[in-house]
C-alpha positions as MATLAB code, in Angstrom:
seq = 'XXXXXXXXXXXXXXXXXXXXXXXXXXXXXXXXXXXXXXXXXXXXXXXXXXXXXXXXXXXXXXXXXXXXXXXXXXXXXXXXXXXXXXXXXXXXXXXXXXXXXXXXXXXXXXXXXXXXXXXXXXXXXXXXXXXXXXXXXXXXXXXXXXXXXXXXXXXXXXXXXXXXXXXXXXXXXXXXXXXXXXXXXXXXXXXXXXXXXXXXXXXXXXXXXXXXXXXXXXXXXXXXXXXXXXXXXXXXXXXXXXXXXXXXXXXXXXXXXXXXXXXXXXXXXXXXXXXXXXXXXXXXXXXXXXXXXXXXXXXXXXXXXXXXXXXXXXXXXXXXXXXXXXXXXXXXXXXXXXXXXXXXXXXXXXXXXXXXXXXXXXXXXXXXXXXXXXXXXXXXXXXXXXXXXXXXXXXXXXXXXXXXXXXXXXXXXXXXXXXXXXXXXXXXXXXXXXXXXXXXXXXXXXXXXXXXXXXXXXXXXXXXXXXXXXXXXXXXXXXXXXXXXXXXXXXXXXXXXXXXXXXXXXXXXXXXXXXXXXXXXXXXXXXXXXXXXXXXXXXXXXXXXXXXXXXXXXXXXXXXXXXXXXXXXXXXXXXXXXXXXXXXXXXXXXXXXXXXXXXXXXXXXXXXXXXXXXXXXXXXXXXXXXXXXXXXXXXXXXXXXXXXXXXXXXXXXXXXXXXXXXXXXXXXXXXXXXXXXXXXXXXXXXXXXXXXXXXXXXXXXXXXXXXXXXXXXXXXXXXXXXXXXXXXXXXXXXXXXXXXXXXXXXXXXXXXXXXXXXXXXXXXXXXXXXXXXXXXXXXXXXXXXXXXXXXXXXXXXXX';
ca = [
      84.040  142.597   83.206;
      81.294  141.176   85.232;
      81.569  137.363   84.910;
      79.370  134.475   85.947;
      81.889  133.421   88.624;
      82.102  136.769   90.318;
      78.099  136.889   90.397;
      78.172  133.591   91.996;
      80.765  134.578   94.574;
      78.801  137.647   95.180;
      75.654  135.547   95.866;
      77.678  133.115   98.062;
      78.996  136.374   99.812;
      75.389  137.360  100.533;
      74.231  134.025  101.545;
      77.184  132.963  103.593;
      78.883  136.057  104.737;
      81.559  138.556  103.929;
      85.358  137.772  103.193;
      87.096  140.850  102.617;
      90.295  139.483  101.200;
      88.834  136.871   98.822;
      86.265  139.194   97.462;
      87.951  142.603   97.528;
      87.379  144.290   94.166;
      90.888  145.545   94.092;
      92.146  141.842   94.504;
      89.921  140.714   91.696;
      90.781  143.443   89.256;
      94.546  143.071   89.886;
      96.439  142.626   86.772;
      99.537  140.838   86.034;
     101.523  143.938   85.175;
     101.383  145.359   88.602;
     104.569  145.783   90.524;
     106.457  142.841   91.784;
     105.811  143.804   95.504;
     101.997  143.979   94.904;
     102.168  140.581   93.222;
     104.214  138.980   96.022;
     102.452  140.498   99.009;
      98.861  141.126   97.889;
      97.863  138.712   95.184;
      95.413  136.058   95.983;
      95.483  132.268   95.028;
      92.482  129.969   94.253;
      92.913  126.173   94.712;
      93.555  124.447   91.340;
      95.769  127.258   90.168;
      99.489  128.352   90.982;
      99.004  131.568   89.056;
     100.357  134.383   91.367;
      97.388  136.639   90.249;
      94.608  134.159   90.326;
      91.057  134.778   91.267;
      88.239  132.308   90.673;
      87.565  134.119   87.430;
      90.950  132.983   86.121;
      90.437  129.132   86.556;
      89.274  126.607   84.034;
      87.664  124.180   86.395;
      84.709  124.485   88.564;
      85.487  126.101   91.873;
      83.183  126.988   94.704;
      84.479  129.728   97.156;
      82.468  129.547  100.330;
      83.002  132.316  102.772;
      82.519  131.098  106.336;
      81.819  134.501  108.273;
      78.071  134.055  108.249;
      78.212  130.294  109.252;
      80.513  131.281  112.175;
      78.214  134.270  113.207;
      74.763  133.037  112.561;
      74.847  129.316  111.627;
      72.779  126.632  113.387;
      75.578  124.029  113.088;
      78.547  124.379  115.304;
      80.930  122.252  113.443;
      82.461  122.492  109.909;
      81.338  119.128  108.429;
      77.710  119.633  109.345;
      77.919  123.304  108.059;
      79.154  122.256  104.792;
      76.826  119.510  104.333;
      73.886  122.028  104.303;
      75.737  124.352  101.816;
      77.859  122.478   99.353;
      75.870  120.093   97.157;
      78.680  117.704   96.423;
      79.948  117.535   99.970;
      78.388  115.068  102.454;
      79.104  114.025  106.093;
      76.814  112.035  108.298;
      77.269  111.409  111.932;
      77.451  107.618  112.561;
      75.906  105.782  115.492;
      76.740  102.152  116.452;
      80.033  102.213  114.231;
      82.595  102.019  116.939;
      85.411  104.657  116.327;
      83.608  105.983  113.330;
      81.038  107.460  115.657;
      83.793  109.658  117.291;
      85.183  111.246  114.194;
      82.724  112.564  111.236;
      83.975  111.326  107.931;
      83.242  113.457  104.947;
      83.576  113.180  101.110;
      82.979  114.695   97.872;
      80.811  113.424   94.927;
      79.851  110.091   96.726;
      83.397  108.776   96.744;
      85.472  107.708   99.760;
      86.649  110.140  102.317;
      90.303  109.351  101.421;
      89.727  110.250   97.818;
      89.215  114.057   98.607;
      92.299  115.766   99.468;
      92.083  118.481  102.114;
      94.314  121.461  102.419;
      94.772  124.366  104.919;
      96.051  127.591  103.498;
      97.034  125.633  100.619;
      99.115  123.041  102.325;
      98.285  119.331  102.720;
      96.547  118.433  105.748;
      96.977  115.100  107.455;
      94.512  112.250  107.800;
      93.173  110.752  110.852;
      94.694  107.719  112.389;
      91.401  105.963  112.307;
      90.369  103.374  109.638;
      86.474  103.337  109.387;
      85.491   99.631  109.636;
      81.862   99.954  110.614;
      79.051  102.195  109.740;
      77.158  103.185  106.581;
      79.681  105.645  105.331;
      83.373  105.206  104.181;
      84.095  101.614  105.251;
      87.753  100.918  104.940;
      88.630  104.514  104.407;
      90.643  107.069  106.327;
      89.898  110.557  106.067;
      90.434  114.080  107.447;
      88.741  115.339  110.594;
      87.140  118.517  109.449;
      85.762  119.351  112.846;
      89.260  119.793  114.389;
      89.203  123.391  113.038;
      86.952  125.850  114.792;
      84.550  127.749  112.378;
      85.513  131.108  113.751;
      89.037  130.547  112.552;
      88.162  130.106  109.030;
      87.934  132.687  106.395;
      86.535  130.588  103.481;
      86.612  127.092  102.046;
      87.378  126.519   98.292;
      86.146  123.501   96.752;
      87.814  122.422   93.514;
      85.278  119.965   91.856;
      87.850  118.252   89.575;
      90.597  115.678   89.668;
      93.887  117.374   90.738;
      96.320  114.618   91.643;
      98.641  115.868   88.991;
      98.675  119.146   90.809;
      98.666  118.131   94.445;
      99.543  114.671   94.590;
      97.672  111.611   96.199;
      94.073  111.595   97.405;
      92.816  114.299   94.961;
      90.492  112.039   93.035;
      87.168  113.435   93.892;
      88.535  117.002   94.373;
      90.322  119.254   96.616;
      88.968  121.238   99.635;
      91.273  124.126  100.668;
      90.338  125.715  104.131;
      91.592  129.278  104.347;
      92.292  130.576  107.929;
      91.787  134.241  109.038;
      94.485  136.658  109.816;
      92.553  139.922  109.821;
      92.863  142.480  112.632;
      90.153  142.915  115.209;
      88.390  140.571  117.688;
      85.039  138.750  117.843;
      83.328  136.252  119.942;
      80.297  133.934  119.626;
      78.271  132.073  122.170;
      75.653  129.409  121.054;
      73.292  126.842  122.365;
      71.275  124.144  120.521;
      69.375  120.874  121.335;
      67.132  118.599  119.598;
      63.361  118.947  119.820;
      63.364  115.808  121.628;
      64.916  117.573  124.399;
      68.475  115.964  124.293;
      71.768  116.593  122.363;
      72.410  119.844  124.071;
      75.240  121.816  122.573;
      77.184  124.553  124.208;
      79.637  126.702  122.122;
      82.066  129.386  123.089;
      84.444  130.592  120.686;
      86.702  133.855  120.181;
      89.044  135.171  117.539;
      91.460  138.060  117.888;
      93.780  139.480  115.230;
      96.695  141.301  116.547;
      99.440  143.451  114.680;
     103.077  141.914  115.422;
     106.314  143.378  114.262;
     106.502  145.608  111.213;
     103.149  145.208  109.426;
     102.653  141.542  110.522;
      99.537  139.964  111.971;
      98.623  137.023  114.112;
      95.136  135.576  114.372;
      94.366  133.584  117.511;
      91.236  131.348  117.816;
      89.974  129.371  121.010;
      87.004  127.354  121.100;
      85.158  125.058  123.654;
      82.321  122.897  122.208;
      80.477  120.569  124.480;
      78.134  118.261  122.517;
      75.623  116.311  124.437;
      74.594  112.634  123.740;
      71.345  112.003  122.065;
      69.247  108.818  122.032;
      66.584  107.833  119.547;
      66.167  104.197  120.747;
      62.476  103.310  121.357;
      61.118  102.882  124.880;
      62.255   99.653  126.219;
      65.233   99.418  123.910;
      68.492   99.459  126.062;
      70.518  100.622  122.991;
      71.753  104.283  122.729;
      71.356  105.458  119.154;
      72.330  108.997  118.416;
      75.174  111.637  118.497;
      78.076  110.807  120.608;
      79.067  112.830  123.636;
      82.021  115.140  122.712;
      84.047  117.780  124.515;
      86.397  119.657  122.185;
      88.946  122.242  123.240;
      90.797  123.867  120.347;
      93.254  126.587  119.889;
      94.533  127.885  116.521;
      97.168  130.498  115.328;
      97.556  131.884  111.970;
      99.702  134.772  110.815;
     102.406  136.351  108.814;
     105.358  138.707  109.293;
     107.039  140.601  106.584;
     110.761  139.965  106.329;
     111.481  142.250  103.336;
     109.897  144.333  100.878;
     109.034  141.296   98.736;
     109.112  138.451  101.353;
     107.224  137.264  104.383;
     107.252  134.543  106.918;
     103.954  132.864  107.461;
     102.942  130.338  110.050;
      99.907  128.269  111.388;
      99.616  126.240  114.488;
      96.505  124.342  115.755;
      95.799  121.851  118.515;
      92.518  120.172  119.633;
      91.846  117.611  122.430;
      88.540  115.684  122.191;
      87.038  113.604  124.903;
      84.231  111.681  122.991;
      81.974  108.737  124.124;
      79.739  106.423  122.129;
      77.347  103.753  123.217;
      78.031  100.261  121.862;
      75.408   97.489  121.372;
      73.637   96.623  124.724;
      74.310   93.462  126.728;
      71.228   91.777  128.360;
      70.886   90.683  131.936;
      69.561   87.942  134.041;
      67.458   85.489  132.182;
      69.404   85.968  128.843;
      72.046   83.997  127.083;
      74.346   86.893  127.462;
      74.996   85.390  130.784;
      77.821   84.244  131.297;
      78.912   84.842  127.575;
      78.871   88.635  127.794;
      77.547   89.567  131.283;
      77.811   88.733  134.812;
      74.608   88.747  137.209;
      76.739   90.125  139.891;
      77.814   93.179  137.835;
      74.991   93.993  135.574;
      71.886   92.068  136.506;
      69.767   94.361  134.422;
      72.075   94.415  131.484;
      74.399   97.312  130.367;
      75.562   99.465  127.445;
      79.319   99.568  127.202;
      80.695  102.974  126.262;
      83.603  103.341  123.665;
      85.469  106.416  124.768;
      88.124  108.114  122.637;
      90.895  110.452  123.870;
      91.611  112.185  120.585;
      94.495  114.544  120.016;
      95.006  116.439  116.811;
      98.026  118.812  116.097;
      98.733  120.733  112.942;
     101.500  123.333  112.110;
     102.855  125.111  109.066;
     105.988  127.484  108.715;
     107.031  128.867  105.431;
     108.557  131.845  103.682;
     107.380  133.440  100.320;
     109.938  135.684   98.611;
     110.712  136.904   95.294;
     113.895  135.814   93.384;
     114.173  138.281   90.445;
     111.013  137.818   88.460;
     110.189  134.422   90.289;
     107.974  133.923   93.158;
     109.345  131.220   95.655;
     107.611  129.428   98.436;
     109.355  127.211  100.791;
     107.375  125.454  103.610;
     107.320  122.686  106.265;
     104.048  121.134  107.312;
     103.447  118.970  110.394;
     100.400  116.848  111.135;
      99.587  114.485  113.998;
      96.502  112.586  115.125;
      96.103  110.164  117.901;
      93.190  108.163  119.365;
      93.488  106.234  122.486;
      90.428  104.037  123.474;
      89.205  103.473  126.962;
      86.183  101.277  127.484;
      83.799  102.038  130.389;
      80.788  100.517  131.855;
      82.113   97.210  130.699;
      83.575   93.934  131.747;
      85.672   90.948  130.689;
      83.336   88.121  130.967;
      86.253   85.443  131.053;
      87.655   87.395  134.056;
      84.366   87.404  135.804;
      83.796   83.623  135.161;
      87.278   82.872  136.336;
      86.605   84.852  139.456;
      83.367   83.098  140.151;
      84.836   79.525  139.716;
      87.671   80.684  142.270;
      84.876   81.364  144.723;
      84.385   85.033  144.164;
      81.228   86.910  143.124;
      82.006   86.848  139.501;
      83.178   90.163  138.761;
      85.714   91.815  136.480;
      87.195   95.432  136.211;
      84.588   97.587  134.646;
      86.952   99.974  132.692;
      89.937   98.985  130.477;
      92.640  100.878  128.428;
      92.084   99.320  125.095;
      94.978  100.836  123.384;
      94.836  102.916  120.194;
      96.731  104.355  117.257;
      98.515  107.414  115.904;
      99.391  108.931  112.529;
     102.112  111.556  111.863;
     102.873  113.372  108.684;
     105.780  115.783  107.641;
     105.442  117.410  104.414;
     108.243  119.713  102.865;
     107.502  121.837   99.807;
     109.290  124.082   97.409;
     107.064  125.954   94.856;
     108.333  128.337   92.302;
     106.308  130.214   89.679;
     106.376  133.325   87.430;
     103.928  135.070   85.335;
     104.686  136.355   81.779;
     102.375  139.178   80.869;
     104.093  139.507   77.339;
     103.901  135.926   76.193;
     100.708  135.297   74.233;
      97.977  136.906   76.502;
      99.536  135.891   79.748;
     101.727  132.644   80.539;
     102.351  131.363   84.099;
     104.793  128.692   84.739;
     105.090  126.877   87.996;
     107.268  123.857   89.138;
     108.250  122.376   92.642;
     109.049  119.414   94.649;
     107.718  117.699   97.675;
     108.974  115.434  100.328;
     106.655  113.596  102.644;
     107.326  111.195  105.572;
     104.592  109.348  107.509;
     104.472  107.149  110.526;
     101.708  104.795  111.739;
     101.527  103.241  115.232;
      99.169  100.947  116.890;
      99.415  100.744  120.783;
      98.449   97.617  122.705;
      95.933   97.900  125.467;
      96.118   96.552  128.959;
      96.031   92.846  129.319;
      92.414   92.749  130.786;
      91.097   94.344  127.577;
      91.928   91.365  125.417;
      93.016   88.266  127.434;
      90.890   85.039  127.837;
      91.117   84.405  131.425;
      89.150   80.978  131.506;
      89.530   79.601  127.987;
      86.486   78.494  125.897;
      85.315   75.867  128.499;
      83.249   78.243  130.520;
      81.793   80.323  127.880;
      83.046   83.779  128.883;
      83.970   85.983  126.129;
      87.461   87.482  126.426;
      88.417   91.143  126.055;
      86.438   94.355  127.055;
      82.766   94.071  125.928;
      81.879   96.711  123.424;
      85.371   97.047  121.985;
      88.152   94.611  122.682;
      91.597   95.890  123.312;
      94.465   95.756  120.730;
      96.785   92.831  121.575;
     100.643   92.806  121.518;
     100.562   90.983  118.259;
      98.624   94.026  116.791;
     101.404   96.551  117.571;
     102.740   98.390  114.702;
     105.367  101.195  114.103;
     105.335  101.647  110.356;
     107.056  104.356  108.333;
     107.355  105.264  104.813;
     108.454  108.316  102.702;
     107.650  109.855   99.189;
     109.072  112.390   96.939;
     107.453  114.276   94.067;
     108.082  116.898   91.322;
     105.680  118.769   89.326;
     105.451  121.083   86.242;
     102.496  123.270   85.792;
     101.570  125.835   82.877;
      98.658  128.023   82.480;
      98.253  130.219   79.389;
      95.792  132.707   78.059;
      96.061  132.025   74.390;
      93.843  134.890   73.633;
      91.533  136.968   75.789;
      88.914  134.338   75.185;
      90.916  131.080   75.357;
      92.688  129.747   78.571;
      94.538  126.353   78.956;
      96.148  124.656   81.770;
      98.533  121.683   81.881;
     100.221  119.795   84.693;
     102.387  116.823   84.978;
     103.431  115.146   88.319;
     105.956  112.420   89.156;
     105.665  110.795   92.629;
     107.814  107.961   94.200;
     106.801  106.038   97.347;
     109.240  104.006   99.259;
     106.818  101.168   99.753;
     105.083  100.513   96.329;
     106.935  102.522   93.662;
     106.368  105.366   91.488;
     103.523  106.914   89.394;
     103.114  109.702   86.901;
      99.809  111.683   86.446;
      98.723  114.550   84.019;
      96.121  117.067   83.551;
      94.750  119.143   80.708;
      92.037  121.686   81.090;
      90.729  124.675   79.153;
      88.015  127.250   78.809;
      86.557  129.174   75.962;
      84.452  132.343   76.266;
      82.020  132.215   73.372;
      80.166  135.285   74.278;
      80.086  137.853   76.921;
      77.758  135.790   79.149;
      78.757  132.266   78.071;
      81.956  130.309   79.036;
      82.563  126.758   78.120;
      85.152  124.611   80.115;
      86.466  121.155   80.364;
      89.315  118.966   81.809;
      90.800  115.514   81.585;
      93.239  114.098   84.046;
      94.758  110.975   85.517;
      95.046  110.470   89.163;
      96.092  108.185   91.914;
      95.662  107.562   95.613;
      98.321  105.705   97.593;
      97.241  103.039   99.957;
      97.292  104.647  103.447;
      99.637  103.216  106.213;
      96.436  102.741  108.125;
      95.057  100.411  105.439;
      98.463   98.478  104.920;
      99.263   98.018  108.603;
      95.907   97.981  110.477;
      95.745   94.873  112.609;
      92.991   93.866  115.129;
      92.234   90.477  116.654;
      88.943   89.925  118.342;
      86.700   86.904  119.432;
      83.317   86.251  118.072;
      80.845   83.769  119.474;
      79.028   81.588  117.012;
      76.539   79.071  118.407;
      78.208   79.387  121.678;
      81.643   78.623  120.200;
      84.526   81.117  120.508;
      85.811   82.124  116.895;
      88.945   84.109  116.560;
      88.639   86.908  113.822;
      91.783   88.609  112.601;
      91.813   91.670  110.539;
      95.285   91.022  109.162;
      97.839   93.574  107.905;
      98.950   93.493  104.351;
     102.284   91.721  104.180;
     101.976   89.827  107.356;
     101.899   86.013  107.855;
      98.173   85.656  107.658;
      97.912   87.830  104.454;
     100.813   85.838  102.844;
      99.137   82.585  103.784;
      96.169   83.809  101.853;
      98.422   84.692   98.896;
      97.606   88.329   98.740;
      99.846   90.792   96.905;
     101.116   94.067   98.309;
      98.687   96.826   98.298;
      99.339   99.321   95.396;
      97.967  102.767   94.350;
      94.399  103.186   93.144;
      94.378  104.764   89.646;
      92.041  107.138   88.224;
      90.744  108.926   85.081;
      88.680  111.970   85.377;
      86.669  113.991   82.734;
      84.653  117.385   83.354;
      82.734  119.350   80.695;
      80.455  122.320   81.601;
      80.040  126.041   81.371;
      78.565  129.110   82.825;
      75.768  131.390   81.649;
      75.008  134.837   82.705;
      72.210  136.504   80.958;
      72.204  139.538   83.274;
      74.038  140.791   86.228;
      71.314  139.402   88.465;
      71.313  135.788   87.274;
      74.056  133.235   86.963;
      73.955  129.527   86.020;
      76.810  126.961   86.116;
      76.648  123.351   85.117;
      79.375  120.649   84.983;
      79.220  117.054   84.007;
      81.898  114.678   85.632;
      83.021  111.184   84.846;
      85.483  109.511   87.383;
      86.872  105.989   86.730;
      88.860  104.339   89.502;
      90.913  101.147   88.957;
      92.085   98.730   91.736;
      90.120  100.480   94.383;
      90.991   99.383   97.954;
      88.320   97.476   99.847;
      88.047   95.744  103.033;
      87.162   92.102  102.273;
      84.558   89.828  103.886;
      85.382   87.205  106.431;
      87.079   84.201  104.941;
      87.011   80.811  106.892;
      86.729   77.122  106.435;
      83.110   77.123  105.597;
      83.261   79.576  102.469;
      86.864   78.651  101.449;
      88.097   75.268  102.881;
      91.607   75.342  101.475;
      92.129   78.902  102.859;
      90.574   77.924  106.147;
      93.023   75.111  106.502;
      95.960   77.456  106.116;
      94.387   79.934  108.583;
      93.862   77.118  111.177;
      97.527   76.212  111.011;
      98.114   79.790  112.233;
      95.589   79.661  114.887;
      92.992   81.812  113.187;
      89.418   80.797  112.594;
      88.455   83.854  110.243;
      90.409   86.558  108.584;
      89.605   89.485  106.494;
      92.011   91.885  104.524;
      92.459   95.128  102.576;
      92.682   94.214   98.902;
      93.024   96.282   95.654;
      90.216   94.580   93.894;
      87.454   96.793   92.783;
      86.777   99.056   89.721;
      84.304  101.957   90.055;
      82.697  104.502   87.816;
      81.284  107.715   89.054;
      79.363  110.088   86.904;
      76.994  112.965   87.594;
      76.148  116.695   87.323;
      76.842  119.737   89.491;
      74.405  122.568   88.828;
      74.240  126.097   90.569;
      71.901  128.974   89.837;
      71.666  132.356   91.522;
      69.536  135.397   91.441;
      69.750  138.711   93.228;
      67.077  141.350   93.506;
      66.081  144.559   95.417;
      62.774  145.540   96.685;
      63.407  149.153   97.691;
      65.791  149.008  100.543;
      65.300  145.291  100.927;
      67.313  142.516   99.445;
      66.506  139.055   98.436;
      69.160  136.594   97.298;
      68.255  133.246   95.974;
      70.686  130.269   95.350;
      70.180  126.640   94.069;
      72.884  123.977   94.157;
      72.255  120.592   92.947;
      74.522  117.342   92.775;
      73.267  114.227   91.003;
      75.611  111.360   90.801;
      75.969  107.617   90.611;
      78.758  105.291   91.574;
      78.929  101.787   90.169;
      81.147   98.801   90.747;
      82.186   97.954   87.154;
      84.467   95.086   88.034;
      85.741   92.800   90.752;
      89.346   91.602   90.235;
      90.166   89.007   92.895;
      93.809   88.183   93.531;
      94.622   84.767   91.955;
      94.579   83.007   95.273;
      90.814   84.317   95.812;
      89.471   83.627   92.278;
      85.990   82.150   92.478;
      85.378   83.545   95.987;
      84.356   87.243   94.735;
      81.154   86.863   96.550;
      83.077   86.758   99.827;
      85.607   89.222   98.873;
      82.895   91.813   98.063;
      79.296   90.910   99.153;
      76.148   92.530   97.887;
      76.003   94.579  101.187;
      79.663   95.770  100.901;
      79.062   96.721   97.195;
      76.210   98.962   98.132;
      78.279  100.663  100.768;
      80.470  101.618   98.033;
      77.816  102.499   95.403;
      75.297  104.238   97.722;
      77.183  105.041  101.156;
      75.851  108.633  100.429;
      72.750  109.853   98.813;
      72.904  109.877   94.936;
      71.494  113.424   94.755;
      71.364  116.563   97.040;
      69.800  119.926   96.264;
      70.000  123.041   98.429;
      67.573  125.908   97.813;
      68.487  129.094   99.674;
      66.597  132.248  100.231;
      68.175  135.113  102.159;
      66.014  138.245  102.727;
      67.308  141.332  104.382;
      64.965  144.133  105.605;
      66.509  146.823  107.900;
      68.094  145.045  110.763;
      66.263  141.757  110.370;
      67.722  138.968  108.175;
      65.693  135.891  107.394;
      67.556  132.743  106.059;
      65.595  129.818  104.797;
      67.421  126.677  103.237;
      65.540  123.742  101.873;
      67.724  120.604  101.382;
      66.720  117.715   99.527;
      68.520  114.335  100.079;
      67.969  111.884   97.309;
      67.373  108.074   97.931;
      69.808  105.448   99.079;
      69.722  101.783   98.930;
      71.903   99.703  101.348;
      72.242   96.013  101.698;
      71.127   93.377  104.432;
      72.948   90.740  106.287;
      70.700   87.937  104.799;
      71.119   89.425  101.213;
      68.673   89.780   98.373;
      69.606   86.387   97.007;
      67.912   84.851  100.170;
      64.798   86.823   99.467;
      65.397   89.560  101.802;
      64.905   92.969  100.148;
      67.532   95.627  100.482;
      67.067   98.615  102.696;
      65.560  101.356  100.476;
      65.689  104.844  102.002;
      63.319  107.128  100.273;
      64.425  110.780   99.284;
      63.650  113.270  102.111;
      63.593  117.047  102.372;
      64.937  118.963  105.371;
      64.507  122.649  106.000;
      66.600  125.201  108.093;
      65.171  128.545  109.129;
      66.860  131.311  111.059;
      66.278  134.920  111.928;
      69.181  137.517  112.663;
      68.600  140.704  114.371;
      71.488  143.172  114.190;
      71.418  145.005  117.510;
      74.081  147.298  116.248;
      76.940  146.946  113.597;
      78.970  144.844  116.133;
      76.401  142.671  117.687;
      73.911  140.172  116.154;
      71.494  137.700  117.732;
      70.269  134.706  115.716;
      67.759  132.071  116.604;
      66.163  129.268  114.507;
      66.015  125.672  113.749;
      67.748  122.866  111.559;
      65.564  120.166  110.096;
      62.537  122.156  111.364;
      60.015  119.618  109.903;
      61.678  116.779  111.794;
      62.340  114.594  108.900;
      63.698  111.011  109.611;
      65.092  108.278  107.343;
      62.704  105.528  106.160;
      62.097  102.661  108.685;
      63.778   99.330  108.055;
      63.957   95.848  109.430;
      66.052   96.181  112.490;
      67.462   92.749  112.166;
      69.098   93.815  108.911;
      70.562   97.056  109.560;
      74.247   97.454  110.345;
      73.579   99.421  113.580;
      70.723   97.195  114.840;
      68.394  100.166  114.813;
      65.285  100.996  112.568;
      67.389  103.008  110.303;
      70.993  103.830  109.563;
      72.826  107.145  109.969;
      71.995  108.067  106.397;
      71.107  111.382  104.423;
      70.737  113.831  107.041;
      71.173  111.718  110.112;
      68.584  110.301  112.485;
      68.120  112.805  115.217;
      65.327  114.952  113.806;
      64.803  118.750  114.347;
      67.001  120.948  116.441;
      66.706  124.662  117.595;
      69.522  127.047  118.451;
      70.480  130.471  119.403;
      73.752  132.316  118.807;
      75.108  135.653  119.907;
      78.001  137.275  117.935;
      79.895  140.182  119.123;
      82.697  142.124  117.384;
      84.981  144.471  119.574;
];
């Protein structure tokens, strides 16, 4: 039967490239009654279902299967986050500028929620998050997330996006949805070389990537992908502005392996290994030169008489591995696996200084200099996940019944490393006015060091039943216990009803949770601000430490959610398909980063902080309830004009997040405006655009393919430092439309050349008051970013 999902997959196939395994007709047509060997070795799985014979046509929740071949061969974006932003309507990722560590790793999220409320899998296995906590910037403040750009595009077969709550199926973080990145393991070799730059003449990108799939052993295969990406710095600061506003400089070296080796007629060993090193550099706020009050506070006339821009450099290492075995135990399918993930970021700050050291040197009769580079320390995060998954399909019960159950054990470790002494010390005290620590990014102090560990264990039961040929239901329940905050139970019910050949109705209801990350619990940072020339110590205090205890803060606990979806698909003909799904997600006790508490805004707490040698402190707190609701809509059409083919695709997401309650801990009652200011509330509600629509046209005539995508980003409103209560209007960013256009010429069946542009009309966000933006520029890194148009060329060769 030709279904709405198969048509939409066919359209995605045409728009974004082929994926032989995911879309092979034989795989889609596979029946539950086929031989056990066929089930164990050839069946495909779709995220959101543990049914051994699943395809996207079998699921009861909205799932997008996005093949990545075309993006890797012909796309104008060279990393996964930006590629998906221009394809998937509910996915959004914006490169930050002026946001410290958040400039170095692009955060990404679904449906306008936080980056740590989307679970990312690779080949169906949990992928680790980064060690970074986003503390600045317009996106995902206070969140950790997954670094999507650590996986090369050429290594990826497809990305499956489950737009539904799935914590009962996969555990913590799956509140907004689940993304499963499937890696290639096909035979054959291919390579791409690409170049791009912005129309302003900067931001040059150089890409070289190659994939080779080789046969090993008896019918085994290993796919090897190597990639080098050199992304150049861009700068959109106005003439005369010493700031650097734009893309970070980044050099990525990546190697990935993915394969399998049959061990018996019904078993196979599978494995994945990946590693990336990234040298990235971002410009911090500029320091002024001679004649400014930055001397001697943040500069030395002997070192930088004309001012300077400190560079926050990150040495980032990311490693990932999976080893597992799938086999058949009688009529049951068994999967045992071990997953390893590790992410480390080490800061070194260049073109900088420690003004207190320079002042001390000057007072001692020197020229007034300090070292210009410092090791500022950093952090790492390691995750080990063990899984046992068992399932069986009964073709003779009802119209088909699948039972699955399993267990998971996960251990995590988070570390903070102190920097060298010069990156944080105050060499001259407050008497001489020199700011301590490396300018641009002060180093982590010995008191910030952390070596925290925890573990969790989980068990789940999952059932999917075809009650009749027209009615499908799914249910799941999961128990999870964490060593640091206790246990939780989540559940999910979903179903679909085919009311006619071309009409399918579907819906789901689920509960979910997100465990507080170790990064949120234990992150600690001490830095010094100068207010009216007076040194002010600010501490971002870890949960459970002396400062947080003095503030009377309870231990962090899990965020809890309820999620509902209701929608359907409509296929009036084989050429047209429409899907629409409404969603409603409520999150209770959402973790936020508080404002700064001090003696001015909370005298009693200020006194307790002063007794600990702290002037100001901020914390992570479970204190906000939110509601997110919206609509996902897709529509597709295919037609032929003789030998020519036109494919049209529309994808739309309209959503709205609202803070529905602020529940301050007892010790902070009455100080909710400090705990969550209007500015911070708007970051939660509108950190991403409230709507996004992609209209795509793909026209093929002979050897020439023309691809046009029109992408509309809806409006956003962000707060200001002064606040609307002080009469300063919020920052309103109008909706803007971007367009990508490319032309691909097939020189032969194994060689393609593509050229084109992204954001070809050079759209920019709405200008704002520079004194009120978070990054000190005329607009934030919102919607599609701030760099403007870019142009590219790419050569793909198969051999």
